Amino acid sequence: MKIRTLGRHVREGVKNLGRNGWMSFASVSAVTITLFILGVFLILAMNVNYFAKSVEKQVEIRVFMADLTPKEDLQKFEQSVRNMPTVESVEFISKDEGLKQFKESMGDKAYLFDGLEKGNPLPDSFVVKTKLPQDTPAVANQIKQMKSVRSLNYGEGTVEKLFAATDTVRNVGIGFIVGLGFTAMFLIANTIKLTIVARRREIEIMKLVGATNWFIRWPFFVEGLLMGVSGALIPIIMLTVGYYYLLDAINSSFEASQLFKLLPLYPLVYQVALALLAIGAFIGIWGSLVSVRRFLRV
C-alpha cells in the first residue's frame, strides 16, 4: 500500500470519528466502561495470585530428628533429602540454635526459659523446602519413612486445603477475566455495528463506483483502532491513579500494610496498560471488520 493511500485512510478514519460524533462517543464509552471493569478484575486477580504465591512460599517441612542421632547419620539424612529432585533447600538447625530461635520468638517472655541450655530438651531438626509448594505433602511422606526421623510437621491437612483454595481462586479469577473479555468483544462489536449501519449508503455508493473491499475497509479499520485505543486510555489512567491512592492508603497504616500485601505500582500498571491497550485495539479492529463485512455485498 502506498504511503499516500495509507495517509488517506488514516485521515478518513479520523474524520469518521467526528462525522459520527454521538455514535463514536457511544462506542468509546462502551469500550471504556467494559475495559475499566475488566481492568479492575485483572488487578484483583493479579493481586490474589501474588498473595497466594506469598503464602505458598512460606510452606515448609520441619523435620525433628531422634535424640542422640550421630553426626554421621545427620549428614547422610541431609544428603539424601538434598538429592530428592523436588527439594529446593535443606537447612540444618542444631538443638542449641533451635532453643535460641524459640526464645527469640517468645519476646519479653524469653527469660522464663533461661537455664534450659544445660538440659536442652529440643532435638536437632531440618527445615526442608520444595521447589513447588504442591510437592510438600509427597516429600513429607518420603522423609517420614527415613531413618532417625522422630516426627515432622508441615501443617498436614491445612496445607492441602490452602492449595485447593488458592487453585480455586486462580481459576475463578481467570474465568471472570475470560468471560468479561468475550462480553466486551460482543458488546463493542454490536455498538460499532450501529455506527456502520448508519453509514451503509456511503459503503454502497463506494462499492458501486468501483472501490475494492479493502479500500472500503481501511478507514473503518483505522476508526475501530482509534475507538478501541481511546476507550482503553481512560480506564488505564483511572486504574493507575486509583491503585496509587489505594497503595498509599494501605502503606500509611501499619495494620493494613501487614494485613494486605499488594503488588507494587510498577510494573503492575505497565502490564495492565499493555493488556488493556491490546484488548481495546483488537476489539475495535475486530468489531469494525466483522461489522462492515455484511455491507460489502451490493
mmCIF file of C-alpha atoms in Angstrom:
data_model
loop_
_atom_site.group_PDB
_atom_site.id
_atom_site.type_symbol
_atom_site.label_atom_id
_atom_site.label_comp_id
_atom_site.label_asym_id
_atom_site.label_seq_id
_atom_site.Cartn_x
_atom_site.Cartn_y
_atom_site.Cartn_z
ATOM 1 C CA MET A 1 0.000 0.000 0.000
ATOM 2 C CA LYS A 2 1.311 3.469 -0.937
ATOM 3 C CA ILE A 3 2.074 5.951 1.840
ATOM 4 C CA ARG A 4 -0.324 8.440 0.224
ATOM 5 C CA THR A 5 -3.150 5.895 0.195
ATOM 6 C CA LEU A 6 -2.450 4.911 3.798
ATOM 7 C CA GLY A 7 -2.498 8.581 4.798
ATOM 8 C CA ARG A 8 -5.856 8.962 3.102
ATOM 9 C CA HIS A 9 -7.278 6.015 5.040
ATOM 10 C CA VAL A 10 -5.973 7.426 8.332
ATOM 11 C CA ARG A 11 -7.476 10.864 7.589
ATOM 12 C CA GLU A 12 -10.797 9.291 6.642
ATOM 13 C CA GLY A 13 -10.802 7.178 9.796
ATOM 14 C CA VAL A 14 -10.189 10.256 11.962
ATOM 15 C CA LYS A 15 -12.841 12.260 10.070
ATOM 16 C CA ASN A 16 -15.351 9.449 10.520
ATOM 17 C CA LEU A 17 -14.999 9.789 14.291
ATOM 18 C CA GLY A 18 -16.044 13.433 14.028
ATOM 19 C CA ARG A 19 -18.810 12.844 11.499
ATOM 20 C CA ASN A 20 -20.457 10.291 13.729
ATOM 21 C CA GLY A 21 -19.792 12.069 16.995
ATOM 22 C CA TRP A 22 -22.521 10.581 19.155
ATOM 23 C CA MET A 23 -22.130 7.046 17.827
ATOM 24 C CA SER A 24 -18.350 7.268 18.223
ATOM 25 C CA PHE A 25 -18.857 8.578 21.744
ATOM 26 C CA ALA A 26 -21.177 5.641 22.484
ATOM 27 C CA SER A 27 -18.621 3.159 21.157
ATOM 28 C CA VAL A 28 -15.725 4.684 23.102
ATOM 29 C CA SER A 29 -17.890 4.799 26.230
ATOM 30 C CA ALA A 30 -18.732 1.122 25.828
ATOM 31 C CA VAL A 31 -15.045 0.302 25.459
ATOM 32 C CA THR A 32 -14.151 2.474 28.458
ATOM 33 C CA ILE A 33 -16.728 1.003 30.819
ATOM 34 C CA THR A 34 -16.102 -2.585 29.798
ATOM 35 C CA LEU A 35 -12.308 -2.310 29.912
ATOM 36 C CA PHE A 36 -12.463 -0.496 33.250
ATOM 37 C CA ILE A 37 -14.399 -3.410 34.761
ATOM 38 C CA LEU A 38 -12.039 -5.846 33.056
ATOM 39 C CA GLY A 39 -9.038 -3.908 34.404
ATOM 40 C CA VAL A 40 -10.402 -3.997 37.960
ATOM 41 C CA PHE A 41 -10.824 -7.757 37.775
ATOM 42 C CA LEU A 42 -7.380 -8.118 36.192
ATOM 43 C CA ILE A 43 -5.707 -6.164 39.012
ATOM 44 C CA LEU A 44 -7.699 -8.114 41.588
ATOM 45 C CA ALA A 45 -6.735 -11.450 40.023
ATOM 46 C CA MET A 46 -3.052 -10.479 39.824
ATOM 47 C CA ASN A 47 -3.003 -9.451 43.493
ATOM 48 C CA VAL A 48 -4.831 -12.593 44.600
ATOM 49 C CA ASN A 49 -2.298 -14.677 42.695
ATOM 50 C CA TYR A 50 0.543 -12.669 44.291
ATOM 51 C CA PHE A 51 -0.900 -13.235 47.766
ATOM 52 C CA ALA A 52 -1.377 -16.947 47.092
ATOM 53 C CA LYS A 53 2.234 -17.308 45.947
ATOM 54 C CA SER A 54 3.454 -15.432 49.032
ATOM 55 C CA VAL A 55 1.547 -17.809 51.306
ATOM 56 C CA GLU A 56 2.704 -20.873 49.375
ATOM 57 C CA LYS A 57 6.350 -19.797 49.666
ATOM 58 C CA GLN A 58 6.030 -19.940 53.456
ATOM 59 C CA VAL A 59 5.117 -23.637 53.369
ATOM 60 C CA GLU A 60 7.996 -25.752 54.686
ATOM 61 C CA ILE A 61 8.652 -29.088 56.352
ATOM 62 C CA ARG A 62 10.118 -29.082 59.856
ATOM 63 C CA VAL A 63 11.809 -32.446 60.478
ATOM 64 C CA PHE A 64 12.678 -33.390 64.087
ATOM 65 C CA MET A 65 15.401 -35.974 64.480
ATOM 66 C CA ALA A 66 15.594 -38.685 67.122
ATOM 67 C CA ASP A 67 17.627 -37.914 70.251
ATOM 68 C CA LEU A 68 21.305 -38.833 70.210
ATOM 69 C CA THR A 69 21.359 -39.268 66.426
ATOM 70 C CA PRO A 70 25.056 -39.489 65.401
ATOM 71 C CA LYS A 71 26.501 -36.640 63.383
ATOM 72 C CA GLU A 72 27.260 -39.035 60.531
ATOM 73 C CA ASP A 73 23.590 -40.069 60.312
ATOM 74 C CA LEU A 74 22.515 -36.424 60.299
ATOM 75 C CA GLN A 75 24.847 -35.738 57.384
ATOM 76 C CA LYS A 76 23.601 -38.801 55.484
ATOM 77 C CA PHE A 77 19.998 -37.743 56.073
ATOM 78 C CA GLU A 78 20.704 -34.215 54.840
ATOM 79 C CA GLN A 79 22.418 -35.503 51.702
ATOM 80 C CA SER A 80 19.587 -37.941 50.955
ATOM 81 C CA VAL A 81 16.996 -35.182 51.193
ATOM 82 C CA ARG A 82 19.080 -32.809 49.062
ATOM 83 C CA ASN A 83 19.228 -35.470 46.344
ATOM 84 C CA MET A 84 15.438 -35.516 46.007
ATOM 85 C CA PRO A 85 14.575 -33.905 42.634
ATOM 86 C CA THR A 86 11.666 -31.893 44.077
ATOM 87 C CA VAL A 87 13.606 -30.435 47.031
ATOM 88 C CA GLU A 88 14.925 -26.887 46.716
ATOM 89 C CA SER A 89 16.771 -26.406 50.027
ATOM 90 C CA VAL A 90 17.648 -28.163 53.288
ATOM 91 C CA GLU A 91 18.723 -26.233 56.395
ATOM 92 C CA PHE A 92 20.122 -27.917 59.499
ATOM 93 C CA ILE A 93 19.153 -26.399 62.858
ATOM 94 C CA SER A 94 21.023 -27.733 65.864
ATOM 95 C CA LYS A 95 19.234 -28.114 69.179
ATOM 96 C CA ASP A 96 21.134 -25.100 70.548
ATOM 97 C CA GLU A 97 20.167 -22.947 67.578
ATOM 98 C CA GLY A 98 16.594 -24.206 67.888
ATOM 99 C CA LEU A 99 16.426 -23.120 71.531
ATOM 100 C CA LYS A 100 17.834 -19.724 70.640
ATOM 101 C CA GLN A 101 15.197 -19.227 67.931
ATOM 102 C CA PHE A 102 12.464 -20.375 70.296
ATOM 103 C CA LYS A 103 13.498 -17.864 72.970
ATOM 104 C CA GLU A 104 13.639 -15.067 70.393
ATOM 105 C CA SER A 105 10.109 -15.916 69.286
ATOM 106 C CA MET A 106 8.888 -15.515 72.894
ATOM 107 C CA GLY A 107 9.951 -11.876 73.017
ATOM 108 C CA ASP A 108 9.621 -10.406 76.524
ATOM 109 C CA LYS A 109 8.861 -13.858 77.969
ATOM 110 C CA ALA A 110 12.211 -15.319 76.860
ATOM 111 C CA TYR A 111 13.631 -15.042 80.405
ATOM 112 C CA LEU A 112 11.254 -17.774 81.544
ATOM 113 C CA PHE A 113 13.365 -20.295 79.639
ATOM 114 C CA ASP A 114 16.759 -19.244 80.956
ATOM 115 C CA GLY A 115 18.756 -22.231 82.161
ATOM 116 C CA LEU A 116 17.450 -24.685 79.581
ATOM 117 C CA GLU A 117 20.800 -24.572 77.802
ATOM 118 C CA LYS A 118 22.224 -27.119 80.260
ATOM 119 C CA GLY A 119 19.443 -29.618 79.642
ATOM 120 C CA ASN A 120 18.158 -28.576 76.237
ATOM 121 C CA PRO A 121 15.033 -30.674 75.547
ATOM 122 C CA LEU A 122 14.799 -29.692 71.869
ATOM 123 C CA PRO A 123 16.003 -32.131 69.187
ATOM 124 C CA ASP A 124 18.172 -31.399 66.171
ATOM 125 C CA SER A 125 15.990 -30.531 63.190
ATOM 126 C CA PHE A 126 15.946 -29.706 59.500
ATOM 127 C CA VAL A 127 13.862 -27.211 57.532
ATOM 128 C CA VAL A 128 13.060 -28.553 54.067
ATOM 129 C CA LYS A 129 11.568 -26.505 51.243
ATOM 130 C CA THR A 130 10.356 -27.934 47.955
ATOM 131 C CA LYS A 131 10.702 -26.352 44.516
ATOM 132 C CA LEU A 132 6.926 -26.386 44.128
ATOM 133 C CA PRO A 133 4.780 -25.906 47.267
ATOM 134 C CA GLN A 134 2.352 -28.530 45.936
ATOM 135 C CA ASP A 135 5.099 -31.173 46.280
ATOM 136 C CA THR A 136 5.329 -30.630 50.053
ATOM 137 C CA PRO A 137 2.940 -33.448 51.145
ATOM 138 C CA ALA A 138 4.644 -36.032 48.894
ATOM 139 C CA VAL A 139 8.137 -35.081 50.078
ATOM 140 C CA ALA A 140 6.982 -35.132 53.699
ATOM 141 C CA ASN A 141 5.679 -38.694 53.260
ATOM 142 C CA GLN A 142 9.046 -39.769 51.855
ATOM 143 C CA ILE A 143 11.011 -38.138 54.668
ATOM 144 C CA LYS A 144 8.724 -39.666 57.278
ATOM 145 C CA GLN A 145 9.958 -43.130 56.275
ATOM 146 C CA MET A 146 13.654 -42.277 56.673
ATOM 147 C CA LYS A 147 15.930 -43.490 59.423
ATOM 148 C CA SER A 148 16.370 -41.366 62.597
ATOM 149 C CA VAL A 149 13.289 -39.189 61.884
ATOM 150 C CA ARG A 150 11.283 -38.793 65.091
ATOM 151 C CA SER A 151 8.498 -36.600 63.699
ATOM 152 C CA LEU A 152 7.822 -33.846 61.219
ATOM 153 C CA ASN A 153 5.373 -31.036 60.727
ATOM 154 C CA TYR A 154 4.255 -29.170 57.614
ATOM 155 C CA GLY A 155 0.688 -28.284 58.527
ATOM 156 C CA GLU A 156 -0.797 -31.510 57.237
ATOM 157 C CA GLY A 157 -4.450 -31.071 56.338
ATOM 158 C CA THR A 158 -4.263 -27.272 56.422
ATOM 159 C CA VAL A 159 -1.702 -27.101 53.605
ATOM 160 C CA GLU A 160 -3.803 -29.269 51.294
ATOM 161 C CA LYS A 161 -6.830 -27.030 51.940
ATOM 162 C CA LEU A 162 -4.695 -23.951 51.276
ATOM 163 C CA PHE A 163 -3.545 -25.265 47.905
ATOM 164 C CA ALA A 164 -7.104 -26.207 46.954
ATOM 165 C CA ALA A 165 -8.370 -22.740 47.940
ATOM 166 C CA THR A 166 -5.642 -20.877 46.028
ATOM 167 C CA ASP A 167 -6.240 -23.002 42.918
ATOM 168 C CA THR A 168 -9.962 -22.262 43.124
ATOM 169 C CA VAL A 169 -9.350 -18.517 43.470
ATOM 170 C CA ARG A 170 -6.977 -18.537 40.490
ATOM 171 C CA ASN A 171 -9.420 -20.480 38.304
ATOM 172 C CA VAL A 172 -12.353 -18.258 39.255
ATOM 173 C CA GLY A 173 -10.261 -15.147 38.519
ATOM 174 C CA ILE A 174 -9.227 -16.467 35.115
ATOM 175 C CA GLY A 175 -12.845 -17.383 34.371
ATOM 176 C CA PHE A 176 -14.055 -13.865 35.231
ATOM 177 C CA ILE A 177 -11.384 -12.243 33.059
ATOM 178 C CA VAL A 178 -12.086 -14.501 30.071
ATOM 179 C CA GLY A 179 -15.842 -14.022 30.466
ATOM 180 C CA LEU A 180 -15.533 -10.235 30.664
ATOM 181 C CA GLY A 181 -13.205 -10.272 27.663
ATOM 182 C CA PHE A 182 -15.762 -12.044 25.480
ATOM 183 C CA THR A 183 -18.547 -9.836 26.826
ATOM 184 C CA ALA A 184 -16.509 -6.762 25.896
ATOM 185 C CA MET A 185 -15.882 -8.087 22.392
ATOM 186 C CA PHE A 186 -19.542 -8.702 21.619
ATOM 187 C CA LEU A 187 -20.794 -5.541 23.324
ATOM 188 C CA ILE A 188 -18.351 -3.294 21.497
ATOM 189 C CA ALA A 189 -18.761 -5.109 18.175
ATOM 190 C CA ASN A 190 -22.511 -4.517 18.321
ATOM 191 C CA THR A 191 -22.002 -0.866 19.252
ATOM 192 C CA ILE A 192 -19.604 -0.324 16.338
ATOM 193 C CA LYS A 193 -22.017 -2.178 14.089
ATOM 194 C CA LEU A 194 -24.617 0.521 14.803
ATOM 195 C CA THR A 195 -22.259 3.206 13.538
ATOM 196 C CA ILE A 196 -21.683 1.265 10.335
ATOM 197 C CA VAL A 197 -25.385 0.578 9.801
ATOM 198 C CA ALA A 198 -25.938 4.314 9.902
ATOM 199 C CA ARG A 199 -23.451 4.670 7.021
ATOM 200 C CA ARG A 200 -24.461 1.729 4.845
ATOM 201 C CA ARG A 201 -25.482 4.056 1.996
ATOM 202 C CA GLU A 202 -21.967 5.506 1.948
ATOM 203 C CA ILE A 203 -20.477 1.998 1.709
ATOM 204 C CA GLU A 204 -22.893 1.002 -1.051
ATOM 205 C CA ILE A 205 -22.017 4.089 -3.115
ATOM 206 C CA MET A 206 -18.282 3.471 -2.732
ATOM 207 C CA LYS A 207 -18.791 -0.120 -3.805
ATOM 208 C CA LEU A 208 -20.830 0.911 -6.887
ATOM 209 C CA VAL A 209 -18.171 3.364 -8.119
ATOM 210 C CA GLY A 210 -15.558 0.595 -8.105
ATOM 211 C CA ALA A 211 -13.873 0.767 -4.715
ATOM 212 C CA THR A 212 -12.324 -2.543 -3.598
ATOM 213 C CA ASN A 213 -13.392 -4.224 -0.406
ATOM 214 C CA TRP A 214 -10.104 -3.439 1.330
ATOM 215 C CA PHE A 215 -10.174 0.190 0.176
ATOM 216 C CA ILE A 216 -13.548 0.461 1.931
ATOM 217 C CA ARG A 217 -12.415 -1.494 4.986
ATOM 218 C CA TRP A 218 -9.267 0.517 5.790
ATOM 219 C CA PRO A 219 -10.945 3.711 7.107
ATOM 220 C CA PHE A 220 -13.208 1.571 9.308
ATOM 221 C CA PHE A 221 -10.145 -0.385 10.376
ATOM 222 C CA VAL A 222 -8.451 2.857 11.467
ATOM 223 C CA GLU A 223 -11.637 4.156 13.074
ATOM 224 C CA GLY A 224 -12.129 0.970 15.084
ATOM 225 C CA LEU A 225 -8.485 1.012 16.146
ATOM 226 C CA LEU A 226 -8.773 4.623 17.342
ATOM 227 C CA MET A 227 -12.002 3.925 19.230
ATOM 228 C CA GLY A 228 -10.532 0.842 20.898
ATOM 229 C CA VAL A 229 -7.301 2.593 21.934
ATOM 230 C CA SER A 230 -9.153 5.741 23.080
ATOM 231 C CA GLY A 231 -11.515 3.643 25.133
ATOM 232 C CA ALA A 232 -8.553 1.863 26.737
ATOM 233 C CA LEU A 233 -6.630 5.027 27.685
ATOM 234 C CA ILE A 234 -9.307 6.348 30.043
ATOM 235 C CA PRO A 235 -9.559 3.210 32.230
ATOM 236 C CA ILE A 236 -5.740 2.927 32.242
ATOM 237 C CA ILE A 237 -5.464 6.432 33.725
ATOM 238 C CA MET A 238 -8.320 5.820 36.188
ATOM 239 C CA LEU A 239 -6.909 2.473 37.336
ATOM 240 C CA THR A 240 -3.369 3.849 37.694
ATOM 241 C CA VAL A 241 -4.497 6.804 39.817
ATOM 242 C CA GLY A 242 -6.913 4.679 41.845
ATOM 243 C CA TYR A 243 -4.334 1.976 42.540
ATOM 244 C CA TYR A 244 -1.739 4.608 43.509
ATOM 245 C CA TYR A 245 -4.055 6.075 46.157
ATOM 246 C CA LEU A 246 -5.059 2.590 47.335
ATOM 247 C CA LEU A 247 -1.407 1.663 47.884
ATOM 248 C CA ASP A 248 -0.774 4.991 49.607
ATOM 249 C CA ALA A 249 -3.715 4.466 51.963
ATOM 250 C CA ILE A 250 -2.627 0.928 52.833
ATOM 251 C CA ASN A 251 1.044 1.809 53.306
ATOM 252 C CA SER A 252 0.170 4.730 55.582
ATOM 253 C CA SER A 253 -1.470 2.295 58.028
ATOM 254 C CA PHE A 254 0.836 -0.233 59.693
ATOM 255 C CA GLU A 255 -2.003 -2.674 60.456
ATOM 256 C CA ALA A 256 -3.331 -2.520 56.883
ATOM 257 C CA SER A 257 0.145 -2.896 55.370
ATOM 258 C CA GLN A 258 0.698 -6.054 57.398
ATOM 259 C CA LEU A 259 -2.700 -7.484 56.507
ATOM 260 C CA PHE A 260 -2.824 -6.593 52.796
ATOM 261 C CA LYS A 261 0.239 -7.368 50.694
ATOM 262 C CA LEU A 262 -0.389 -5.806 47.282
ATOM 263 C CA LEU A 263 1.760 -5.748 44.166
ATOM 264 C CA PRO A 264 3.834 -2.566 43.739
ATOM 265 C CA LEU A 265 2.551 0.096 41.349
ATOM 266 C CA TYR A 266 5.318 -0.711 38.878
ATOM 267 C CA PRO A 267 5.450 -2.906 36.848
ATOM 268 C CA LEU A 268 1.771 -3.776 37.528
ATOM 269 C CA VAL A 269 0.400 -0.672 35.774
ATOM 270 C CA TYR A 270 2.617 -1.329 32.744
ATOM 271 C CA GLN A 271 1.327 -4.895 32.478
ATOM 272 C CA VAL A 272 -2.317 -3.855 32.894
ATOM 273 C CA ALA A 273 -1.923 -0.918 30.482
ATOM 274 C CA LEU A 274 -0.365 -3.132 27.817
ATOM 275 C CA ALA A 275 -3.116 -5.734 28.231
ATOM 276 C CA LEU A 276 -5.946 -3.172 28.039
ATOM 277 C CA LEU A 277 -4.418 -1.386 25.036
ATOM 278 C CA ALA A 278 -4.001 -4.679 23.194
ATOM 279 C CA ILE A 279 -7.549 -5.786 24.050
ATOM 280 C CA GLY A 280 -9.021 -2.381 23.144
ATOM 281 C CA ALA A 281 -7.194 -2.256 19.805
ATOM 282 C CA PHE A 282 -8.146 -5.833 18.932
ATOM 283 C CA ILE A 283 -11.789 -5.345 19.866
ATOM 284 C CA GLY A 284 -12.050 -2.095 17.898
ATOM 285 C CA ILE A 285 -10.458 -3.578 14.764
ATOM 286 C CA TRP A 286 -12.332 -6.856 15.022
ATOM 287 C CA GLY A 287 -15.666 -5.122 15.612
ATOM 288 C CA SER A 288 -15.202 -2.826 12.627
ATOM 289 C CA LEU A 289 -14.085 -5.505 10.168
ATOM 290 C CA VAL A 290 -16.761 -8.007 11.174
ATOM 291 C CA SER A 291 -19.488 -5.385 11.147
ATOM 292 C CA VAL A 292 -18.589 -3.898 7.746
ATOM 293 C CA ARG A 293 -18.363 -7.298 6.034
ATOM 294 C CA ARG A 294 -22.121 -7.661 5.555
ATOM 295 C CA PHE A 295 -22.352 -4.342 3.724
ATOM 296 C CA LEU A 296 -19.661 -5.141 1.158
ATOM 297 C CA ARG A 297 -22.088 -7.178 -0.941
ATOM 298 C CA VAL A 298 -24.144 -4.822 -3.054
#
